[in-house]
N, C-alpha and C. Protein backbone atom coordinates (compact mmCIF):
# COMPACT_ATOMS: atom_id res chain seq x y z
N UNK A 1 -9.37 2.34 11.81
CA UNK A 1 -9.15 2.11 10.39
C UNK A 1 -9.45 0.65 10.01
N UNK A 2 -9.05 -0.30 10.89
CA UNK A 2 -9.32 -1.71 10.60
C UNK A 2 -10.82 -1.98 10.55
N UNK A 3 -11.58 -1.28 11.38
CA UNK A 3 -13.03 -1.46 11.39
C UNK A 3 -13.62 -1.03 10.05
N UNK A 4 -13.21 0.13 9.55
CA UNK A 4 -13.74 0.63 8.27
C UNK A 4 -13.31 -0.26 7.11
N UNK A 5 -12.06 -0.71 7.13
CA UNK A 5 -11.57 -1.60 6.07
C UNK A 5 -12.34 -2.92 6.10
N UNK A 6 -12.55 -3.45 7.30
CA UNK A 6 -13.31 -4.70 7.44
C UNK A 6 -14.72 -4.52 6.87
N UNK A 7 -15.38 -3.45 7.23
CA UNK A 7 -16.74 -3.21 6.75
C UNK A 7 -16.76 -3.01 5.24
N UNK A 8 -15.79 -2.27 4.71
CA UNK A 8 -15.73 -2.07 3.25
C UNK A 8 -15.54 -3.40 2.52
N UNK A 9 -14.66 -4.25 3.04
CA UNK A 9 -14.44 -5.57 2.43
C UNK A 9 -15.71 -6.43 2.53
N UNK A 10 -16.41 -6.33 3.65
CA UNK A 10 -17.66 -7.09 3.79
C UNK A 10 -18.72 -6.59 2.81
N UNK A 11 -18.77 -5.30 2.56
CA UNK A 11 -19.72 -4.77 1.57
C UNK A 11 -19.38 -5.29 0.19
N UNK A 12 -18.10 -5.25 -0.18
CA UNK A 12 -17.68 -5.79 -1.48
C UNK A 12 -18.02 -7.28 -1.58
N UNK A 13 -17.67 -8.00 -0.53
CA UNK A 13 -17.92 -9.44 -0.49
C UNK A 13 -19.40 -9.74 -0.70
N UNK A 14 -20.25 -9.06 0.04
CA UNK A 14 -21.68 -9.33 -0.05
C UNK A 14 -22.27 -8.87 -1.38
N UNK A 15 -21.68 -7.87 -1.99
CA UNK A 15 -22.14 -7.45 -3.32
C UNK A 15 -21.96 -8.58 -4.33
N UNK A 16 -20.80 -9.22 -4.29
CA UNK A 16 -20.57 -10.35 -5.19
C UNK A 16 -21.50 -11.51 -4.85
N UNK A 17 -21.72 -11.75 -3.57
CA UNK A 17 -22.54 -12.89 -3.18
C UNK A 17 -23.99 -12.70 -3.61
N UNK A 18 -24.50 -11.49 -3.46
CA UNK A 18 -25.88 -11.24 -3.87
C UNK A 18 -26.03 -11.44 -5.39
N UNK A 19 -25.05 -10.99 -6.15
CA UNK A 19 -25.10 -11.20 -7.60
C UNK A 19 -25.02 -12.69 -7.91
N UNK A 20 -24.16 -13.41 -7.20
CA UNK A 20 -24.03 -14.86 -7.44
C UNK A 20 -25.32 -15.59 -7.10
N UNK A 21 -25.96 -15.21 -6.01
CA UNK A 21 -27.16 -15.92 -5.57
C UNK A 21 -28.42 -15.51 -6.31
N UNK A 22 -28.55 -14.23 -6.63
CA UNK A 22 -29.81 -13.74 -7.19
C UNK A 22 -29.69 -13.14 -8.59
N UNK A 23 -28.48 -12.85 -9.02
CA UNK A 23 -28.29 -12.24 -10.34
C UNK A 23 -28.82 -13.09 -11.48
N UNK A 24 -28.67 -14.40 -11.36
CA UNK A 24 -29.12 -15.28 -12.44
C UNK A 24 -30.63 -15.17 -12.67
N UNK A 25 -31.37 -14.76 -11.65
CA UNK A 25 -32.82 -14.58 -11.81
C UNK A 25 -33.12 -13.44 -12.76
N UNK A 26 -32.28 -12.41 -12.74
CA UNK A 26 -32.44 -11.27 -13.65
C UNK A 26 -31.75 -11.53 -14.98
N UNK A 27 -30.58 -12.17 -14.92
CA UNK A 27 -29.84 -12.44 -16.15
C UNK A 27 -30.60 -13.36 -17.09
N UNK A 28 -31.55 -14.11 -16.54
CA UNK A 28 -32.33 -15.02 -17.39
C UNK A 28 -33.14 -14.26 -18.44
N UNK A 29 -33.26 -12.94 -18.28
CA UNK A 29 -33.94 -12.12 -19.28
C UNK A 29 -33.08 -11.96 -20.54
N UNK A 30 -31.78 -12.21 -20.42
CA UNK A 30 -30.89 -12.15 -21.57
C UNK A 30 -31.07 -13.42 -22.40
N UNK A 31 -31.18 -13.25 -23.70
CA UNK A 31 -31.49 -14.38 -24.58
C UNK A 31 -30.46 -15.51 -24.44
N UNK A 32 -29.18 -15.18 -24.53
CA UNK A 32 -28.14 -16.21 -24.47
C UNK A 32 -28.10 -16.89 -23.10
N UNK A 33 -28.37 -16.12 -22.04
CA UNK A 33 -28.31 -16.66 -20.69
C UNK A 33 -29.48 -17.60 -20.41
N UNK A 34 -30.63 -17.25 -20.96
CA UNK A 34 -31.83 -18.06 -20.72
C UNK A 34 -31.72 -19.45 -21.34
N UNK A 35 -30.80 -19.61 -22.28
CA UNK A 35 -30.62 -20.91 -22.93
C UNK A 35 -29.68 -21.84 -22.16
N UNK A 36 -29.04 -21.31 -21.15
CA UNK A 36 -28.09 -22.12 -20.38
C UNK A 36 -28.82 -23.08 -19.45
N UNK A 37 -28.22 -24.21 -19.24
CA UNK A 37 -28.78 -25.19 -18.30
C UNK A 37 -28.40 -24.85 -16.87
N UNK A 38 -29.00 -25.57 -15.96
CA UNK A 38 -28.78 -25.31 -14.54
C UNK A 38 -27.32 -25.47 -14.14
N UNK A 39 -26.64 -26.46 -14.68
CA UNK A 39 -25.23 -26.68 -14.34
C UNK A 39 -24.39 -25.48 -14.75
N UNK A 40 -24.62 -24.94 -15.93
CA UNK A 40 -23.88 -23.77 -16.39
C UNK A 40 -24.16 -22.57 -15.49
N UNK A 41 -25.39 -22.39 -15.10
CA UNK A 41 -25.75 -21.26 -14.23
C UNK A 41 -25.09 -21.43 -12.86
N UNK A 42 -25.06 -22.65 -12.36
CA UNK A 42 -24.39 -22.91 -11.08
C UNK A 42 -22.91 -22.59 -11.19
N UNK A 43 -22.27 -23.00 -12.27
CA UNK A 43 -20.84 -22.74 -12.45
C UNK A 43 -20.55 -21.24 -12.57
N UNK A 44 -21.41 -20.51 -13.28
CA UNK A 44 -21.24 -19.06 -13.38
C UNK A 44 -21.40 -18.42 -12.00
N UNK A 45 -22.42 -18.83 -11.28
CA UNK A 45 -22.64 -18.29 -9.93
C UNK A 45 -21.48 -18.63 -9.01
N UNK A 46 -20.95 -19.81 -9.13
CA UNK A 46 -19.81 -20.23 -8.33
C UNK A 46 -18.58 -19.37 -8.65
N UNK A 47 -18.40 -19.08 -9.94
CA UNK A 47 -17.29 -18.20 -10.34
C UNK A 47 -17.42 -16.80 -9.76
N UNK A 48 -18.64 -16.28 -9.73
CA UNK A 48 -18.88 -14.97 -9.12
C UNK A 48 -18.65 -15.04 -7.62
N UNK A 49 -19.11 -16.13 -7.00
CA UNK A 49 -18.96 -16.30 -5.55
C UNK A 49 -17.49 -16.40 -5.13
N UNK A 50 -16.62 -16.82 -6.02
CA UNK A 50 -15.20 -16.86 -5.70
C UNK A 50 -14.72 -15.49 -5.25
N UNK A 51 -15.21 -14.43 -5.91
CA UNK A 51 -14.81 -13.08 -5.53
C UNK A 51 -15.36 -12.70 -4.16
N UNK A 52 -16.49 -13.27 -3.80
CA UNK A 52 -17.03 -13.05 -2.46
C UNK A 52 -16.03 -13.53 -1.43
N UNK A 53 -15.46 -14.69 -1.63
CA UNK A 53 -14.48 -15.25 -0.70
C UNK A 53 -13.18 -14.45 -0.70
N UNK A 54 -12.82 -13.90 -1.85
CA UNK A 54 -11.59 -13.11 -1.93
C UNK A 54 -11.67 -11.89 -1.01
N UNK A 55 -12.86 -11.37 -0.79
CA UNK A 55 -13.04 -10.22 0.10
C UNK A 55 -13.47 -10.64 1.51
N UNK A 56 -14.27 -11.69 1.62
CA UNK A 56 -14.81 -12.13 2.92
C UNK A 56 -13.72 -12.63 3.86
N UNK A 57 -12.85 -13.48 3.35
CA UNK A 57 -11.82 -14.07 4.20
C UNK A 57 -10.88 -13.00 4.77
N UNK A 58 -10.35 -12.09 3.95
CA UNK A 58 -9.50 -11.04 4.54
C UNK A 58 -10.28 -10.14 5.51
N UNK A 59 -11.54 -9.87 5.22
CA UNK A 59 -12.34 -9.04 6.12
C UNK A 59 -12.44 -9.69 7.49
N UNK A 60 -12.73 -10.98 7.52
CA UNK A 60 -12.85 -11.69 8.79
C UNK A 60 -11.51 -11.78 9.52
N UNK A 61 -10.46 -12.05 8.78
CA UNK A 61 -9.13 -12.15 9.41
C UNK A 61 -8.70 -10.81 9.99
N UNK A 62 -8.91 -9.75 9.22
CA UNK A 62 -8.50 -8.42 9.65
C UNK A 62 -9.38 -7.90 10.79
N UNK A 63 -10.66 -8.21 10.73
CA UNK A 63 -11.60 -7.67 11.70
C UNK A 63 -11.66 -8.42 13.01
N UNK A 64 -11.19 -9.66 13.04
CA UNK A 64 -11.30 -10.52 14.22
C UNK A 64 -10.35 -10.06 15.32
N UNK A 65 -10.89 -9.91 16.52
CA UNK A 65 -10.15 -9.42 17.68
C UNK A 65 -8.85 -10.19 17.93
N UNK A 66 -8.90 -11.51 17.81
CA UNK A 66 -7.72 -12.33 18.10
C UNK A 66 -6.62 -12.18 17.06
N UNK A 67 -6.95 -11.52 15.94
CA UNK A 67 -5.94 -11.20 14.91
C UNK A 67 -5.58 -9.72 14.95
N UNK A 68 -5.94 -9.04 16.02
CA UNK A 68 -5.64 -7.61 16.14
C UNK A 68 -6.74 -6.70 15.64
N UNK A 69 -7.86 -7.27 15.26
CA UNK A 69 -8.98 -6.46 14.77
C UNK A 69 -9.87 -5.96 15.88
N UNK A 70 -10.88 -5.18 15.54
CA UNK A 70 -11.74 -4.57 16.56
C UNK A 70 -12.97 -5.38 16.96
N UNK A 71 -13.27 -6.49 16.27
CA UNK A 71 -14.54 -7.17 16.47
C UNK A 71 -14.38 -8.59 17.01
N UNK A 72 -15.33 -8.98 17.86
CA UNK A 72 -15.41 -10.38 18.28
C UNK A 72 -16.01 -11.16 17.11
N UNK A 73 -15.94 -12.47 17.20
CA UNK A 73 -16.49 -13.32 16.13
C UNK A 73 -17.99 -13.10 15.97
N UNK A 74 -18.70 -13.00 17.08
CA UNK A 74 -20.15 -12.80 17.02
C UNK A 74 -20.47 -11.43 16.43
N UNK A 75 -19.71 -10.41 16.81
CA UNK A 75 -19.93 -9.08 16.24
C UNK A 75 -19.70 -9.09 14.73
N UNK A 76 -18.64 -9.76 14.30
CA UNK A 76 -18.37 -9.87 12.86
C UNK A 76 -19.55 -10.49 12.12
N UNK A 77 -20.12 -11.54 12.69
CA UNK A 77 -21.23 -12.24 12.05
C UNK A 77 -22.47 -11.35 11.97
N UNK A 78 -22.77 -10.63 13.05
CA UNK A 78 -23.95 -9.76 13.03
C UNK A 78 -23.75 -8.62 12.03
N UNK A 79 -22.56 -8.03 12.01
CA UNK A 79 -22.27 -6.98 11.04
C UNK A 79 -22.44 -7.52 9.63
N UNK A 80 -21.91 -8.70 9.39
CA UNK A 80 -21.99 -9.31 8.06
C UNK A 80 -23.44 -9.55 7.66
N UNK A 81 -24.26 -10.01 8.56
CA UNK A 81 -25.66 -10.29 8.24
C UNK A 81 -26.42 -9.01 7.92
N UNK A 82 -26.17 -7.95 8.67
CA UNK A 82 -26.83 -6.68 8.39
C UNK A 82 -26.38 -6.14 7.04
N UNK A 83 -25.08 -6.22 6.77
CA UNK A 83 -24.57 -5.77 5.46
C UNK A 83 -25.21 -6.60 4.35
N UNK A 84 -25.33 -7.90 4.55
CA UNK A 84 -25.97 -8.76 3.54
C UNK A 84 -27.37 -8.28 3.23
N UNK A 85 -28.14 -7.98 4.26
CA UNK A 85 -29.52 -7.54 4.03
C UNK A 85 -29.59 -6.17 3.39
N UNK A 86 -28.70 -5.26 3.77
CA UNK A 86 -28.70 -3.94 3.15
C UNK A 86 -28.30 -4.04 1.68
N UNK A 87 -27.24 -4.79 1.40
CA UNK A 87 -26.81 -4.98 0.01
C UNK A 87 -27.92 -5.65 -0.80
N UNK A 88 -28.56 -6.65 -0.22
CA UNK A 88 -29.66 -7.32 -0.90
C UNK A 88 -30.80 -6.34 -1.19
N UNK A 89 -31.15 -5.50 -0.22
CA UNK A 89 -32.23 -4.53 -0.41
C UNK A 89 -31.90 -3.56 -1.53
N UNK A 90 -30.69 -3.04 -1.54
CA UNK A 90 -30.28 -2.11 -2.60
C UNK A 90 -30.30 -2.81 -3.95
N UNK A 91 -29.73 -4.00 -4.01
CA UNK A 91 -29.71 -4.78 -5.25
C UNK A 91 -31.13 -5.03 -5.76
N UNK A 92 -32.00 -5.41 -4.87
CA UNK A 92 -33.38 -5.71 -5.24
C UNK A 92 -34.08 -4.48 -5.81
N UNK A 93 -33.90 -3.35 -5.15
CA UNK A 93 -34.55 -2.14 -5.61
C UNK A 93 -33.99 -1.63 -6.94
N UNK A 94 -32.69 -1.80 -7.14
CA UNK A 94 -32.07 -1.32 -8.38
C UNK A 94 -32.23 -2.27 -9.55
N UNK A 95 -32.17 -3.56 -9.29
CA UNK A 95 -32.17 -4.55 -10.38
C UNK A 95 -33.56 -5.11 -10.65
N UNK A 96 -34.30 -5.42 -9.60
CA UNK A 96 -35.63 -5.99 -9.76
C UNK A 96 -36.65 -4.89 -9.50
N UNK A 97 -37.04 -4.21 -10.53
CA UNK A 97 -37.94 -3.05 -10.40
C UNK A 97 -39.34 -3.46 -9.93
N UNK A 98 -39.67 -4.73 -10.01
CA UNK A 98 -41.01 -5.18 -9.63
C UNK A 98 -41.14 -5.40 -8.12
N UNK A 99 -40.02 -5.45 -7.42
CA UNK A 99 -40.05 -5.67 -5.97
C UNK A 99 -40.26 -4.33 -5.27
N UNK A 100 -41.01 -4.36 -4.19
CA UNK A 100 -41.22 -3.16 -3.38
C UNK A 100 -40.97 -3.49 -1.92
N UNK A 101 -40.57 -2.48 -1.18
CA UNK A 101 -40.41 -2.64 0.26
C UNK A 101 -41.60 -2.01 0.95
N UNK A 102 -42.16 -2.76 1.87
CA UNK A 102 -43.32 -2.30 2.61
C UNK A 102 -42.91 -1.96 4.04
N UNK A 103 -43.86 -1.48 4.79
CA UNK A 103 -43.61 -1.07 6.16
C UNK A 103 -43.03 -2.21 7.00
N UNK A 104 -43.55 -3.41 6.83
CA UNK A 104 -43.03 -4.54 7.62
C UNK A 104 -41.55 -4.82 7.31
N UNK A 105 -41.13 -4.58 6.07
CA UNK A 105 -39.72 -4.76 5.72
C UNK A 105 -38.87 -3.71 6.44
N UNK A 106 -39.34 -2.48 6.46
CA UNK A 106 -38.61 -1.40 7.12
C UNK A 106 -38.51 -1.67 8.62
N UNK A 107 -39.60 -2.13 9.21
CA UNK A 107 -39.59 -2.46 10.64
C UNK A 107 -38.59 -3.58 10.91
N UNK A 108 -38.55 -4.57 10.04
CA UNK A 108 -37.58 -5.67 10.18
C UNK A 108 -36.15 -5.14 10.17
N UNK A 109 -35.86 -4.23 9.26
CA UNK A 109 -34.51 -3.65 9.19
C UNK A 109 -34.19 -2.86 10.46
N UNK A 110 -35.18 -2.16 10.99
CA UNK A 110 -34.96 -1.42 12.23
C UNK A 110 -34.62 -2.37 13.38
N UNK A 111 -35.29 -3.52 13.42
CA UNK A 111 -34.97 -4.51 14.43
C UNK A 111 -33.54 -5.04 14.25
N UNK A 112 -33.12 -5.19 13.01
CA UNK A 112 -31.74 -5.64 12.77
C UNK A 112 -30.74 -4.60 13.25
N UNK A 113 -31.04 -3.34 13.01
CA UNK A 113 -30.17 -2.28 13.52
C UNK A 113 -30.13 -2.34 15.04
N UNK A 114 -31.28 -2.60 15.65
CA UNK A 114 -31.33 -2.80 17.10
C UNK A 114 -30.47 -3.97 17.52
N UNK A 115 -30.47 -5.03 16.75
CA UNK A 115 -29.63 -6.20 17.06
C UNK A 115 -28.16 -5.82 17.07
N UNK A 116 -27.75 -5.02 16.11
CA UNK A 116 -26.36 -4.58 16.06
C UNK A 116 -26.04 -3.73 17.29
N UNK A 117 -26.95 -2.83 17.63
CA UNK A 117 -26.76 -1.99 18.82
C UNK A 117 -26.56 -2.85 20.07
N UNK A 118 -27.42 -3.82 20.27
CA UNK A 118 -27.32 -4.66 21.46
C UNK A 118 -26.11 -5.58 21.42
N UNK A 119 -25.65 -5.94 20.23
CA UNK A 119 -24.46 -6.77 20.08
C UNK A 119 -23.23 -6.06 20.62
N UNK A 120 -23.18 -4.74 20.46
CA UNK A 120 -22.02 -3.98 20.88
C UNK A 120 -22.17 -3.40 22.29
N UNK A 121 -23.32 -3.59 22.89
CA UNK A 121 -23.57 -3.09 24.25
C UNK A 121 -22.81 -3.96 25.24
N UNK A 122 -22.15 -3.34 26.18
CA UNK A 122 -21.38 -4.08 27.19
C UNK A 122 -22.28 -4.63 28.28
């Protein structure tokens, strides 16, 4: 159960982070948003990223083996990176209709899945 909760929190966390990091590129299509300066955009992104930390920190604390969780620190990091890329891919396909995934992107994701497999191999 802790593993699933950790992964769910990491998915939520990364969803906010992707919006904070890349959402402003799409939001610039909004008239009022496009008039904002860089400092305002940074502050808005920072505000969104706060929610990333609200989910990321508990996920790491709960998931970490030394806190009673199922994952080592390295495993947590690899899981988080794969989730980041999956969330980013979904976000890109849904929000940025001009982006496409090619065969080399799919192969890259398969290698990442392989990385997760080898991370958990004894």
